[in-house]
Coordinates of C-alpha atoms in Angstrom, one line a residue:
K1 CA -70.3 45.0 38.5
A2 CA -71.0 44.1 35.1
A3 CA -69.7 40.4 35.5
N4 CA -72.5 39.9 37.7
L5 CA -75.5 40.6 35.6
L6 CA -77.4 37.9 33.6
F7 CA -79.9 38.6 30.6
S8 CA -82.7 36.8 29.1
R9 CA -82.3 35.9 25.6
G10 CA -84.4 39.0 23.9
G11 CA -82.9 41.2 26.7
E12 CA -85.7 41.9 28.4
V13 CA -84.9 40.2 31.8
C14 CA -82.3 41.0 34.3
A15 CA -81.0 39.1 37.3
A16 CA -78.1 40.1 39.7
Y17 CA -75.8 37.7 41.4
D18 CA -72.9 38.2 43.6
L19 CA -70.7 34.3 44.5
Q20 CA -68.4 36.0 46.5
Y21 CA -70.3 37.9 49.3
C22 CA -74.2 37.7 50.1
G23 CA -75.6 39.4 52.5
G24 CA -78.1 42.5 54.1
G25 CA -77.2 46.1 53.6
Y26 CA -78.1 48.8 51.2
G27 CA -79.3 48.0 47.5
S28 CA -77.3 51.8 47.0
A29 CA -73.9 50.1 47.4
D30 CA -74.5 47.5 44.3
L31 CA -75.9 51.1 42.6
V32 CA -72.2 52.0 43.1
M33 CA -70.8 49.5 42.1
L34 CA -72.9 48.8 38.9
F35 CA -72.5 52.9 37.6
V36 CA -68.6 52.8 38.6
S37 CA -68.0 49.5 36.8
A38 CA -70.5 48.9 34.0
M39 CA -71.9 52.2 32.6
E40 CA -69.7 54.5 30.6
G41 CA -70.4 58.3 30.8
M42 CA -71.2 59.0 34.4
C43 CA -72.7 62.5 35.3
A44 CA -74.4 63.9 38.1
E45 CA -77.7 64.1 35.9
R46 CA -77.8 60.6 35.0
E47 CA -77.1 59.4 38.3
G48 CA -80.1 61.8 39.8
E49 CA -82.2 60.3 36.9
L50 CA -80.9 56.2 37.7
L51 CA -81.2 56.5 41.3
A52 CA -84.8 58.5 41.0
K53 CA -85.9 55.2 38.9
Y54 CA -85.0 53.0 41.2
C55 CA -86.4 54.3 44.1
S56 CA -89.6 54.8 42.5
L57 CA -89.3 50.9 41.4
L58 CA -88.3 49.5 44.6
Q59 CA -90.7 51.9 46.1
E60 CA -93.3 50.0 44.4
A61 CA -92.4 46.6 44.9
L62 CA -92.0 46.7 48.8
A63 CA -96.0 48.6 48.4
A64 CA -96.9 45.2 46.3
H65 CA -95.7 43.0 49.2
G66 CA -97.2 45.1 51.7
L67 CA -94.3 46.7 53.1
G68 CA -94.4 50.4 51.7
G69 CA -94.5 51.9 55.0
R70 CA -90.4 50.6 54.9
A71 CA -89.9 52.4 51.6
P72 CA -86.9 54.7 51.3
S73 CA -87.3 58.2 49.9
L74 CA -85.5 59.6 47.4
E75 CA -83.4 61.8 49.7
Q76 CA -82.4 58.5 52.2
V77 CA -81.4 56.5 49.1
T78 CA -79.2 59.5 47.7
R79 CA -77.6 59.6 50.7
H80 CA -76.9 56.1 51.2
Y81 CA -76.0 55.9 47.8
E82 CA -73.3 58.8 48.5
L83 CA -71.8 57.2 51.5
A84 CA -71.2 53.7 49.5
L85 CA -69.9 56.1 47.1
I86 CA -66.9 57.3 48.9
D87 CA -66.7 53.8 51.0
F88 CA -66.2 52.4 47.5
L89 CA -63.5 55.0 46.7
R90 CA -61.8 53.7 49.9
F91 CA -61.8 50.2 49.1
L92 CA -60.8 51.3 45.8
A93 CA -57.6 53.9 46.8
G94 CA -56.1 51.0 48.5
W95 CA -56.6 48.0 46.3
G96 CA -56.5 49.7 43.1
M97 CA -58.8 51.6 40.6
W98 CA -60.5 50.5 38.2
G99 CA -63.9 51.0 35.9
D100 CA -64.7 54.3 35.8
T101 CA -62.6 56.3 38.1
E102 CA -63.0 59.9 36.5
Y103 CA -66.5 59.5 37.6
L104 CA -66.1 57.9 41.1
V105 CA -63.4 60.3 41.8
A106 CA -65.3 63.7 40.7
R107 CA -68.0 62.8 42.4
G108 CA -66.7 61.9 45.4
S109 CA -64.9 65.3 45.7
V110 CA -68.5 66.9 45.2
I111 CA -69.5 64.7 48.2
L112 CA -66.8 65.2 51.2

C-alpha cells in the first residue's frame, strides 16, 4: 500500500517495505495491494501495461543475477496477479472494503 513506499528526495528512487509481514510469495500479491490501495483510475488497459512493465523489469533483474531461467512469463505474472486479486477481494470482503473497490470488485467479477 502507499503507506509502505519510501521515495528519495528527488523522487527518482523508490523502496517498498512491510513491517507487518515478511516472507516468501508472489510479487503479484504486492502489486494487487498497491494498485487497489494507492492508484486511482485503474482499468484493465492500465493494469495490463503495468503488469507488462513489472514483468519486463523482473526478467531483466533476474537475468542480471544469472537467474534468467527462473523468470516468469507475462502470462504467469498475470495469472498470479489474478489469483492474488481474488484472494485480496476475499480478504477485504470479510475485513472491510477500502481502496479502489470499484476496480477490485469489477475486475474480480471478470476473473471469476
